[in-house]
mmCIF file of C-alpha atoms in Angstrom:
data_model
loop_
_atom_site.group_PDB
_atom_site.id
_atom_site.type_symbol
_atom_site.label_atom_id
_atom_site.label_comp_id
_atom_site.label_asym_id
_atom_site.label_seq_id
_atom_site.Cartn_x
_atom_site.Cartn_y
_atom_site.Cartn_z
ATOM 1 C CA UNK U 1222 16.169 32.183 139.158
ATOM 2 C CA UNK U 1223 14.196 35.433 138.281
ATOM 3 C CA UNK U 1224 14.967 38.218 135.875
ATOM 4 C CA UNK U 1225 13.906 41.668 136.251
ATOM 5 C CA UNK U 1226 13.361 43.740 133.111
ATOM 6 C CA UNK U 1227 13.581 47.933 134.008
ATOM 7 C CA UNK U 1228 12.395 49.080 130.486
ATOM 8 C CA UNK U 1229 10.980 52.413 129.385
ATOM 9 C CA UNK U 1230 7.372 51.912 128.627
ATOM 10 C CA UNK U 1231 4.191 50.451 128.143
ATOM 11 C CA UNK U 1232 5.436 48.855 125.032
ATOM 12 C CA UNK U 1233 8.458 46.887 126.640
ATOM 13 C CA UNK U 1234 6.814 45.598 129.313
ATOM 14 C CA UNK U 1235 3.859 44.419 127.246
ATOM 15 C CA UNK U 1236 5.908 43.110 125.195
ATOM 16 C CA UNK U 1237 9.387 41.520 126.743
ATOM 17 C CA UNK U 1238 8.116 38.987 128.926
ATOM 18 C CA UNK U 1239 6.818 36.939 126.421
ATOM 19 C CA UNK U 1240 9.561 37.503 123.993
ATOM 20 C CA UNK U 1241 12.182 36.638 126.144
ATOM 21 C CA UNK U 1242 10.160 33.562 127.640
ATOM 22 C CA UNK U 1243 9.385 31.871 124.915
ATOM 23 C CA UNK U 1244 12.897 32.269 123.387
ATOM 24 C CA UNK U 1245 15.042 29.167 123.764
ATOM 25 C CA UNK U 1246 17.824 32.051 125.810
ATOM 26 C CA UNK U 1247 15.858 31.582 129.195
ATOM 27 C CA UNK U 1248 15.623 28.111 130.560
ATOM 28 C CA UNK U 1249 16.797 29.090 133.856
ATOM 29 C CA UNK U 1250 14.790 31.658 134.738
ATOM 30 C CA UNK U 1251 11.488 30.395 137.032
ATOM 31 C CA UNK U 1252 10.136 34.017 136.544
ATOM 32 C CA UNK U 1253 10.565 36.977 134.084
ATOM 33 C CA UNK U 1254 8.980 40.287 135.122
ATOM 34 C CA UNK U 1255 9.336 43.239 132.810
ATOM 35 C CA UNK U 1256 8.419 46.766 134.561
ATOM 36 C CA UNK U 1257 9.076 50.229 134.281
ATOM 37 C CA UNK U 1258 9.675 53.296 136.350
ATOM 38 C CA UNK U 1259 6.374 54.856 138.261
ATOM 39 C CA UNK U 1260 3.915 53.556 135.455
ATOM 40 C CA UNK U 1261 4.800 56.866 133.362
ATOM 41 C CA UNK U 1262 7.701 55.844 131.320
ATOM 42 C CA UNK U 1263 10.523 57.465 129.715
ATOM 43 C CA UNK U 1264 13.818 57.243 129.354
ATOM 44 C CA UNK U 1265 14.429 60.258 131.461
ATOM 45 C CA UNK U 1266 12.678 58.714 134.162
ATOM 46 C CA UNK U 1267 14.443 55.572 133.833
ATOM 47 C CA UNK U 1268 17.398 56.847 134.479
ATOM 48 C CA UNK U 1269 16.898 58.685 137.488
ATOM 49 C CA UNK U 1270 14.987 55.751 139.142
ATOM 50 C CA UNK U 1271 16.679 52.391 138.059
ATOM 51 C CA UNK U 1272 18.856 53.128 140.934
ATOM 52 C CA UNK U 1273 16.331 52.400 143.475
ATOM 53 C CA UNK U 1274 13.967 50.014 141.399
ATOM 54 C CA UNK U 1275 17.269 47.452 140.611
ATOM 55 C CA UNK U 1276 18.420 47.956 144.441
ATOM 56 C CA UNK U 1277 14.872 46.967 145.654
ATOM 57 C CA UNK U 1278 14.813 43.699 143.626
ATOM 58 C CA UNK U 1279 18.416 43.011 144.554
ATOM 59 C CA UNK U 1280 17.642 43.347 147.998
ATOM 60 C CA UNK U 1281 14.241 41.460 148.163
ATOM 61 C CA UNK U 1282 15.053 38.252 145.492
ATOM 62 C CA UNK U 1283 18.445 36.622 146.439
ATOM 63 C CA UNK U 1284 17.725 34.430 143.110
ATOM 64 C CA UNK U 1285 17.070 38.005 141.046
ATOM 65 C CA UNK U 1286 19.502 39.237 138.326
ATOM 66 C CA UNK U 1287 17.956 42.829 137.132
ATOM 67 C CA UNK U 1288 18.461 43.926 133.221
ATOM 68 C CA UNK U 1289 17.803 47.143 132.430
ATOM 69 C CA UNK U 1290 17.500 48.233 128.923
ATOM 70 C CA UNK U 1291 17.215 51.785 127.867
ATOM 71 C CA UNK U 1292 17.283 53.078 124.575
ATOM 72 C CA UNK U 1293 20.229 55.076 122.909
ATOM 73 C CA UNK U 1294 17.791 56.941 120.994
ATOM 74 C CA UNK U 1295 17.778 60.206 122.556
ATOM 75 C CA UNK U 1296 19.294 58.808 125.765
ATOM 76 C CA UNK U 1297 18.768 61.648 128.430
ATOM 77 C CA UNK U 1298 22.564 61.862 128.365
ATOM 78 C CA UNK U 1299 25.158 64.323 127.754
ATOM 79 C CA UNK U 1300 28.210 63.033 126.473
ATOM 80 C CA UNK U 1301 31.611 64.062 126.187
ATOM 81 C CA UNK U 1302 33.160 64.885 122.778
ATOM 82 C CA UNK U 1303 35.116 62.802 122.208
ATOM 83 C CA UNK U 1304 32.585 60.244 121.817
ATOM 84 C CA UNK U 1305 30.763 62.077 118.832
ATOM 85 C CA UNK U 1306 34.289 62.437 117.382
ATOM 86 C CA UNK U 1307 34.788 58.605 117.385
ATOM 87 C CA UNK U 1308 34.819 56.126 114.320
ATOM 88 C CA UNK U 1309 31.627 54.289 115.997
ATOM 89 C CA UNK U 1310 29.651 56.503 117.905
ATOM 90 C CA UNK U 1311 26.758 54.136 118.733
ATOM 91 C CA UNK U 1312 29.762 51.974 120.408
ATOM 92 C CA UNK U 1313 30.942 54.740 122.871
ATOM 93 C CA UNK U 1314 27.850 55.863 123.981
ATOM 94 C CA UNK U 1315 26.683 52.226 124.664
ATOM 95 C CA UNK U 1316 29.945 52.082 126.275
ATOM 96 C CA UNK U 1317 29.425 55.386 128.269
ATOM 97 C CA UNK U 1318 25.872 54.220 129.478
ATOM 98 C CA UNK U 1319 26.113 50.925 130.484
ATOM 99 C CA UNK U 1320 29.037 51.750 132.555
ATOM 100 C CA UNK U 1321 27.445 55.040 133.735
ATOM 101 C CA UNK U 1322 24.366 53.161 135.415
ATOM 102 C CA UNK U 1323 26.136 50.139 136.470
ATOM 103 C CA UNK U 1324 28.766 51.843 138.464
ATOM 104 C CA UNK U 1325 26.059 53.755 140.408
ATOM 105 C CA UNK U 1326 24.690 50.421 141.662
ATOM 106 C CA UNK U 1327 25.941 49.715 145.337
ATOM 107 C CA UNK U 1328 28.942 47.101 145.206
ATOM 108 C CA UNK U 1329 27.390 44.275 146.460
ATOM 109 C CA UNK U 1330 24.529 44.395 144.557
ATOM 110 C CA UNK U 1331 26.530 45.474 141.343
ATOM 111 C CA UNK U 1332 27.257 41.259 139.855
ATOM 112 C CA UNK U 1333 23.647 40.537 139.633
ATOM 113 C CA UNK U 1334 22.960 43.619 137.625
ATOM 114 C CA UNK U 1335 23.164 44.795 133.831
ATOM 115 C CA UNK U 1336 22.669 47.918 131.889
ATOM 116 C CA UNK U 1337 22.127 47.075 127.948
ATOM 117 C CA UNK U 1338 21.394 50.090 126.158
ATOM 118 C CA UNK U 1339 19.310 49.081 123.301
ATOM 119 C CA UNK U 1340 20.818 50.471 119.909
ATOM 120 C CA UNK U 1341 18.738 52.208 118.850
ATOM 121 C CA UNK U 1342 14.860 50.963 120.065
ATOM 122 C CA UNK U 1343 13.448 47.659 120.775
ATOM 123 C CA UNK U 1344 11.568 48.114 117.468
ATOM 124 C CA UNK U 1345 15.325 47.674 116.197
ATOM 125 C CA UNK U 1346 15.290 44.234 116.678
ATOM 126 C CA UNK U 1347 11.872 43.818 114.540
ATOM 127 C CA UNK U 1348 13.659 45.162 111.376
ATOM 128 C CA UNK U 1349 16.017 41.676 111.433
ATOM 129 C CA UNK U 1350 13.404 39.560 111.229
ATOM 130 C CA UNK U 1351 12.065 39.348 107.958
ATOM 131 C CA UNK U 1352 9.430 36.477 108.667
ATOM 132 C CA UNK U 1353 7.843 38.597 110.935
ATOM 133 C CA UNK U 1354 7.829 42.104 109.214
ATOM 134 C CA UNK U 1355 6.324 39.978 106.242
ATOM 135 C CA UNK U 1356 3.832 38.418 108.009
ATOM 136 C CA UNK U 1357 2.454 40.944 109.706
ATOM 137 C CA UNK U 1358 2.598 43.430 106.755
ATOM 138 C CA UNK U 1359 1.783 41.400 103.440
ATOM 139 C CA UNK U 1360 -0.555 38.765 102.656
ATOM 140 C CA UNK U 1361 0.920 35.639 101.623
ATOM 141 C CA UNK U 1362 2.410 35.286 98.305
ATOM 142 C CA UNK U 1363 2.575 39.259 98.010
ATOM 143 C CA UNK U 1364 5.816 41.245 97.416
ATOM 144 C CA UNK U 1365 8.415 40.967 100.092
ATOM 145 C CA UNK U 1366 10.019 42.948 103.169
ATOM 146 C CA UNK U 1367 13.493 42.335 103.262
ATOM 147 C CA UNK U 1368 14.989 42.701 106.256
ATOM 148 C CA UNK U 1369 17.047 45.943 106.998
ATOM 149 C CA UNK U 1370 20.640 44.160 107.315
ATOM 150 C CA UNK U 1371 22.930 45.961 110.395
ATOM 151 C CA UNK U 1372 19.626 47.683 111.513
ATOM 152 C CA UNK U 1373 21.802 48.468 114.714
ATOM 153 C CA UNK U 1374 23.593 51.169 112.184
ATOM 154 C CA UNK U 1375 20.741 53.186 111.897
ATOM 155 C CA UNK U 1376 20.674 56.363 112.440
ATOM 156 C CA UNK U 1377 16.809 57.334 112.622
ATOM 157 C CA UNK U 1378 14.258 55.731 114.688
ATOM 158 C CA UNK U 1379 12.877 52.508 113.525
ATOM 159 C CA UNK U 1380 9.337 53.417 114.275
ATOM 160 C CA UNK U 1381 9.916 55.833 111.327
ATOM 161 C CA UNK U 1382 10.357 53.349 109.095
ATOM 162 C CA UNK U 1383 7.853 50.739 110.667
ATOM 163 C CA UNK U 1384 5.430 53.613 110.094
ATOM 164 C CA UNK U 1385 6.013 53.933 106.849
ATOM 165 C CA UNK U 1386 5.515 50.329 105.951
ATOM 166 C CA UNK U 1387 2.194 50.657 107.870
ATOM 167 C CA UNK U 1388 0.877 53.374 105.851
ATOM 168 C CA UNK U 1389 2.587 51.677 102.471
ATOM 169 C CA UNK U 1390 1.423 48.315 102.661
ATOM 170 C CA UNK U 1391 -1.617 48.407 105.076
ATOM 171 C CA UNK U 1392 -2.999 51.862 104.851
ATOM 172 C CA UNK U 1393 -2.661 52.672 108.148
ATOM 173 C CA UNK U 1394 -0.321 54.326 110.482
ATOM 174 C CA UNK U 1395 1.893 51.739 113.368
ATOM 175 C CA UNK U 1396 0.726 52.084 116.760
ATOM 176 C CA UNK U 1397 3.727 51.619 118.926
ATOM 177 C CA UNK U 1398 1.464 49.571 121.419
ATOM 178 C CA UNK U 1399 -1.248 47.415 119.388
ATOM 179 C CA UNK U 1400 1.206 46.487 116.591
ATOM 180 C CA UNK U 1401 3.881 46.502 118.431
ATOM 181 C CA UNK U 1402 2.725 43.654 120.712
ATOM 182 C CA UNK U 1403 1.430 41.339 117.595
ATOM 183 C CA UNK U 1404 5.047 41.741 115.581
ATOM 184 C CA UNK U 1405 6.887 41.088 118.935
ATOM 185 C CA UNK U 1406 4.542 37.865 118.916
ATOM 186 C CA UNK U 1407 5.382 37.118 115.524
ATOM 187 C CA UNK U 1408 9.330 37.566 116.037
ATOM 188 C CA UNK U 1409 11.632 34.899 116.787
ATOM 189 C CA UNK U 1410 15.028 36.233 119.370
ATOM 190 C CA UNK U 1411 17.033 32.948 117.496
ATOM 191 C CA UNK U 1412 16.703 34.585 113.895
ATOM 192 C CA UNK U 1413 17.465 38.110 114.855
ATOM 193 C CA UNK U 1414 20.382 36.645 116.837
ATOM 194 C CA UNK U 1415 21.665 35.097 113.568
ATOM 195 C CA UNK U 1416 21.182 38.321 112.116
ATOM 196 C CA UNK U 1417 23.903 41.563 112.195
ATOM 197 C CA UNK U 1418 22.580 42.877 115.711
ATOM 198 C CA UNK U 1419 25.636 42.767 117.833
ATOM 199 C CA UNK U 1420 24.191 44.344 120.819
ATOM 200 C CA UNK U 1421 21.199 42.291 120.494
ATOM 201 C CA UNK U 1422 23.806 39.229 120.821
ATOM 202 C CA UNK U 1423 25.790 41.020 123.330
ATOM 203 C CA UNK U 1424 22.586 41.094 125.622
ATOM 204 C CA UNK U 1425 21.520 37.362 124.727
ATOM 205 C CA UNK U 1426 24.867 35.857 125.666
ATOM 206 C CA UNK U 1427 24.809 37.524 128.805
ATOM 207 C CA UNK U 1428 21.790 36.293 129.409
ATOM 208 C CA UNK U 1429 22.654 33.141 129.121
ATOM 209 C CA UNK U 1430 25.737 33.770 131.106
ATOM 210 C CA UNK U 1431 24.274 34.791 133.996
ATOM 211 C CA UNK U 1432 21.919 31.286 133.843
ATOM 212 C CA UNK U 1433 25.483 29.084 133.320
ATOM 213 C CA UNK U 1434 25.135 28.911 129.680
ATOM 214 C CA UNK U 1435 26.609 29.311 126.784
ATOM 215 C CA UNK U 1436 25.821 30.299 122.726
ATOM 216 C CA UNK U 1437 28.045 29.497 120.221
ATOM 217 C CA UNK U 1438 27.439 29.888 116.381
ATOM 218 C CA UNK U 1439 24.942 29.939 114.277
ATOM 219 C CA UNK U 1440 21.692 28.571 115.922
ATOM 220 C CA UNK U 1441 22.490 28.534 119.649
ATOM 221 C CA UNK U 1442 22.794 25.558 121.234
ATOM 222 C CA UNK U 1443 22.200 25.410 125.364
ATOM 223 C CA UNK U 1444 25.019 23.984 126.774
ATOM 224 C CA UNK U 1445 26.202 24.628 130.251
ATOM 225 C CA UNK U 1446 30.170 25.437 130.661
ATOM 226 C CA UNK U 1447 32.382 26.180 133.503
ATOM 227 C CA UNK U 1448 35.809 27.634 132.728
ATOM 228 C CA UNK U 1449 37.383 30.062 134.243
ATOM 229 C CA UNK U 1450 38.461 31.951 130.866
ATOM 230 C CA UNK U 1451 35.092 33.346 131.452
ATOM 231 C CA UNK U 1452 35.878 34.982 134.884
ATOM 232 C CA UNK U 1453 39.131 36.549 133.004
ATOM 233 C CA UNK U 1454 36.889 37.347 130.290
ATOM 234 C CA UNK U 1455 34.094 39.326 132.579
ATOM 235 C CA UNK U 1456 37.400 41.192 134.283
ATOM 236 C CA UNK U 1457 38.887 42.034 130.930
ATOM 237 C CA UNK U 1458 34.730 43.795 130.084
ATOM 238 C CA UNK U 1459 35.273 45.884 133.549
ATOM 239 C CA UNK U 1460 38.911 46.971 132.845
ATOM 240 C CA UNK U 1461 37.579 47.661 129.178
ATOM 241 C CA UNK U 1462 34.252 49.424 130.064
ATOM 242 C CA UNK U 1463 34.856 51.046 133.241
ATOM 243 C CA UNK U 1464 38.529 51.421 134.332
ATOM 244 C CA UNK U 1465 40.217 52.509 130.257
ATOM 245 C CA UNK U 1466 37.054 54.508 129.831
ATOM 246 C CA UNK U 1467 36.972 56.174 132.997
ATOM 247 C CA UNK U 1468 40.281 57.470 132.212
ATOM 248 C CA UNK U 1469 39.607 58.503 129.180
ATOM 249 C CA UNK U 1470 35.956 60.440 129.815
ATOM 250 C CA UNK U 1471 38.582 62.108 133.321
ATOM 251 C CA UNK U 1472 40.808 63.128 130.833
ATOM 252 C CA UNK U 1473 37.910 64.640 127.952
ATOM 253 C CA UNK U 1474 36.641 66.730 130.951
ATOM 254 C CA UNK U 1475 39.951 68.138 132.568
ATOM 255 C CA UNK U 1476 40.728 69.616 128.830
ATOM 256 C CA UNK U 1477 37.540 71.175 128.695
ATOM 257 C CA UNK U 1478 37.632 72.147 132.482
ATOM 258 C CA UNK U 1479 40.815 73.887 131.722
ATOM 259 C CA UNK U 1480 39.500 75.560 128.433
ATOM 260 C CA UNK U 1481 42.406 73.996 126.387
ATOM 261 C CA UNK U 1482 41.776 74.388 122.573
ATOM 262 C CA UNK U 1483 44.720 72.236 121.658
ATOM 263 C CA UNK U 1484 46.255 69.251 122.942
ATOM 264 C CA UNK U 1485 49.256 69.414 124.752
ATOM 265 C CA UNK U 1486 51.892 67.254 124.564
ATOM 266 C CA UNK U 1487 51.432 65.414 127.774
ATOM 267 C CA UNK U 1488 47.542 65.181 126.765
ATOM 268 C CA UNK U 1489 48.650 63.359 123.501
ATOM 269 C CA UNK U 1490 51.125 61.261 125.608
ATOM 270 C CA UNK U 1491 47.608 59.998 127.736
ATOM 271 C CA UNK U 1492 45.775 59.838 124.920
ATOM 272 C CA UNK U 1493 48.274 57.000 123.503
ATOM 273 C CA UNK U 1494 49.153 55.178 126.719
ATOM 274 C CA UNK U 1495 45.051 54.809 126.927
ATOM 275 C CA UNK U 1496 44.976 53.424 122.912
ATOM 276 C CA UNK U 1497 47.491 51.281 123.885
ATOM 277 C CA UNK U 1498 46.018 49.667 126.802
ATOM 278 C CA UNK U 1499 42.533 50.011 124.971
ATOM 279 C CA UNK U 1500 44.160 47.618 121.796
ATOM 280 C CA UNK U 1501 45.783 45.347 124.727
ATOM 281 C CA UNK U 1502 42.814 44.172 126.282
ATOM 282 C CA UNK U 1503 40.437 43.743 123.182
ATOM 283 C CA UNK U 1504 43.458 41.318 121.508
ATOM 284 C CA UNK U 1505 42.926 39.799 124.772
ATOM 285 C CA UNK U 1506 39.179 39.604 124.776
ATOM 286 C CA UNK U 1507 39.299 38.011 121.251
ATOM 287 C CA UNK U 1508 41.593 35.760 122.247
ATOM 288 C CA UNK U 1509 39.891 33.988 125.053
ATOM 289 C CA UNK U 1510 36.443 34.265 123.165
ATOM 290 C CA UNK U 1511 37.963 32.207 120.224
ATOM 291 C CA UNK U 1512 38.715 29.805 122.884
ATOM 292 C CA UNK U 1513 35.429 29.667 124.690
ATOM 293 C CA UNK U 1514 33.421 29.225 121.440
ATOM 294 C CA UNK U 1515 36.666 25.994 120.647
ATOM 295 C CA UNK U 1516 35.371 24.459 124.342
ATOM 296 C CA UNK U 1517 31.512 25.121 123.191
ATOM 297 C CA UNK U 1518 32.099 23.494 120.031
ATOM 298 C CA UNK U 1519 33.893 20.472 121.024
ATOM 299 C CA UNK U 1520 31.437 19.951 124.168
#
């Protein structure tokens, strides 16, 4: 198997190969190539040309299952607003994006590709793991870094405060690059998957997925599982991210399109039949994910 990393920069793919290789996540995959779009980067060039780069791969490796991974930090996207009205905002526009770029993928292409937004940046996932940040930061036996718990719920960039550690603690600004690659070294993808990074987990267990494997609690153990609760499971993700928010980013845009300032009654009336359906299918989601991890456990 091969997996295909479309990332933003020079700092992902320096840095992702190795991470994700030497985690205990890919045992499958023969070959793990992390690129980005046209050697110049961004996440506005990402997203016009993941199209083609994913399709190429697709197209060429039969074996190849493309992730691509941009960041929600100033995504190059407009959203509607409803999502900025929501509860969770980092949640909807993850939702938005991943089902954004994956439904511009050509259908028979479309299973052996991913979008994972990364909430917020890659550097996110540095600020879980405590053994690293202290490492790299502090000599031993010096004051401590604890980690930032729920770093996901941030809602500046991480480099900020990375850079600020740097400057604290070693005098010295954080180059996104050079110290990027030797605390990416230092960090371990099992301890910030124990830690409060749902996304992060979100990407792992798909990951693992895709190879015919499967995570369960606290320190994953590889264990390979066939059941078809996960095929209802992956349809009950599609209905949930594309089909019930489809409707509901249609509906957002033929309010504004019409200039409405209020609701009207048959908008509320949509508005609740898509809440409903919305509730439906996560009670179902939880449900057959308490029984997968049951099946993982007793395996």
């Amino acid at each position: 198997m091969r997996l295909i990393i479309l990332c933003e920069g020079d700092t992902e793919e320096k840095v992702l190969e190795d991470f994700f290789r030497n985690s205990p996540y890919c045992p499958n995959f023969e070959t793990i190539k992390a690129t980005y779009p046209s050697k110049v980067g961004g996440s506005g060039r990402l997203k016009f040309e993941f199209k083609k780069l994913a399709e190429d791969e697709l197209s060429i490796h039969q074996d190849a299952f493309v992730f691509c991974l941009i960041d929600l930090y100033k995504a190059p996207y407009d959203y509607p607003k409803y999502i900025y009205a929501d509860a969770d905002p980092y949640l909807r526009q993850y939702e938005f994006i991943k089902q954004k770029m994956e439904s511009q993928i050509v259908e028979e292409l479309r299973p052996r590709f991913r979008c994972f937004p990364v909430v917020i940046e890659i550097e996110t996932w540095l600020l879980a793991d405590e053994e690293a940040l202290n490492t790299h930061f502090l000599p031993p036996h010096s004051q401590r870094i604890s980690q930032i718990h729920s770093p996901e719920t941030m809602t500046g960039s991480p480099v900020d405060l990375l850079n600020q550690w740097s400057h604290h603690f070693r005098d010295e600004g954080y180059h996104k690059i050079e110290h990027g690659i030797k605390l990416f070294q230092l960090a371990s993808a099992e301890r910030i998957y124990k830690d409060n990074c749902p996304h992060f987990k979100k990407l792992i267990d798909e990951l693992m997925r895709v190879q015919g494997l499967s995570a369960s609690n606290d320190v994953p153990p590889i264990q390979r599982v066939d059941s078809p609760l996960y095929l209802r499971l992956e349809e009950l993700y599609k209905i949930r991210h594309e089909e019930i928010s489809l409707k509901e980013e249609e509906l957002w845009s033929a309010i504004e399109l019409a200039g409405r300032i209020e609701f009207s009654a048959e908008d509320y009336e949509s508005f609740r039949e898509i809440d409903e359906k919305k509730q439906q299918v996560d009670i179902e989601i939880r449900q057959l994910q308490a029984e997968i991890d049951k099946l993982v456990k007793h395996d």
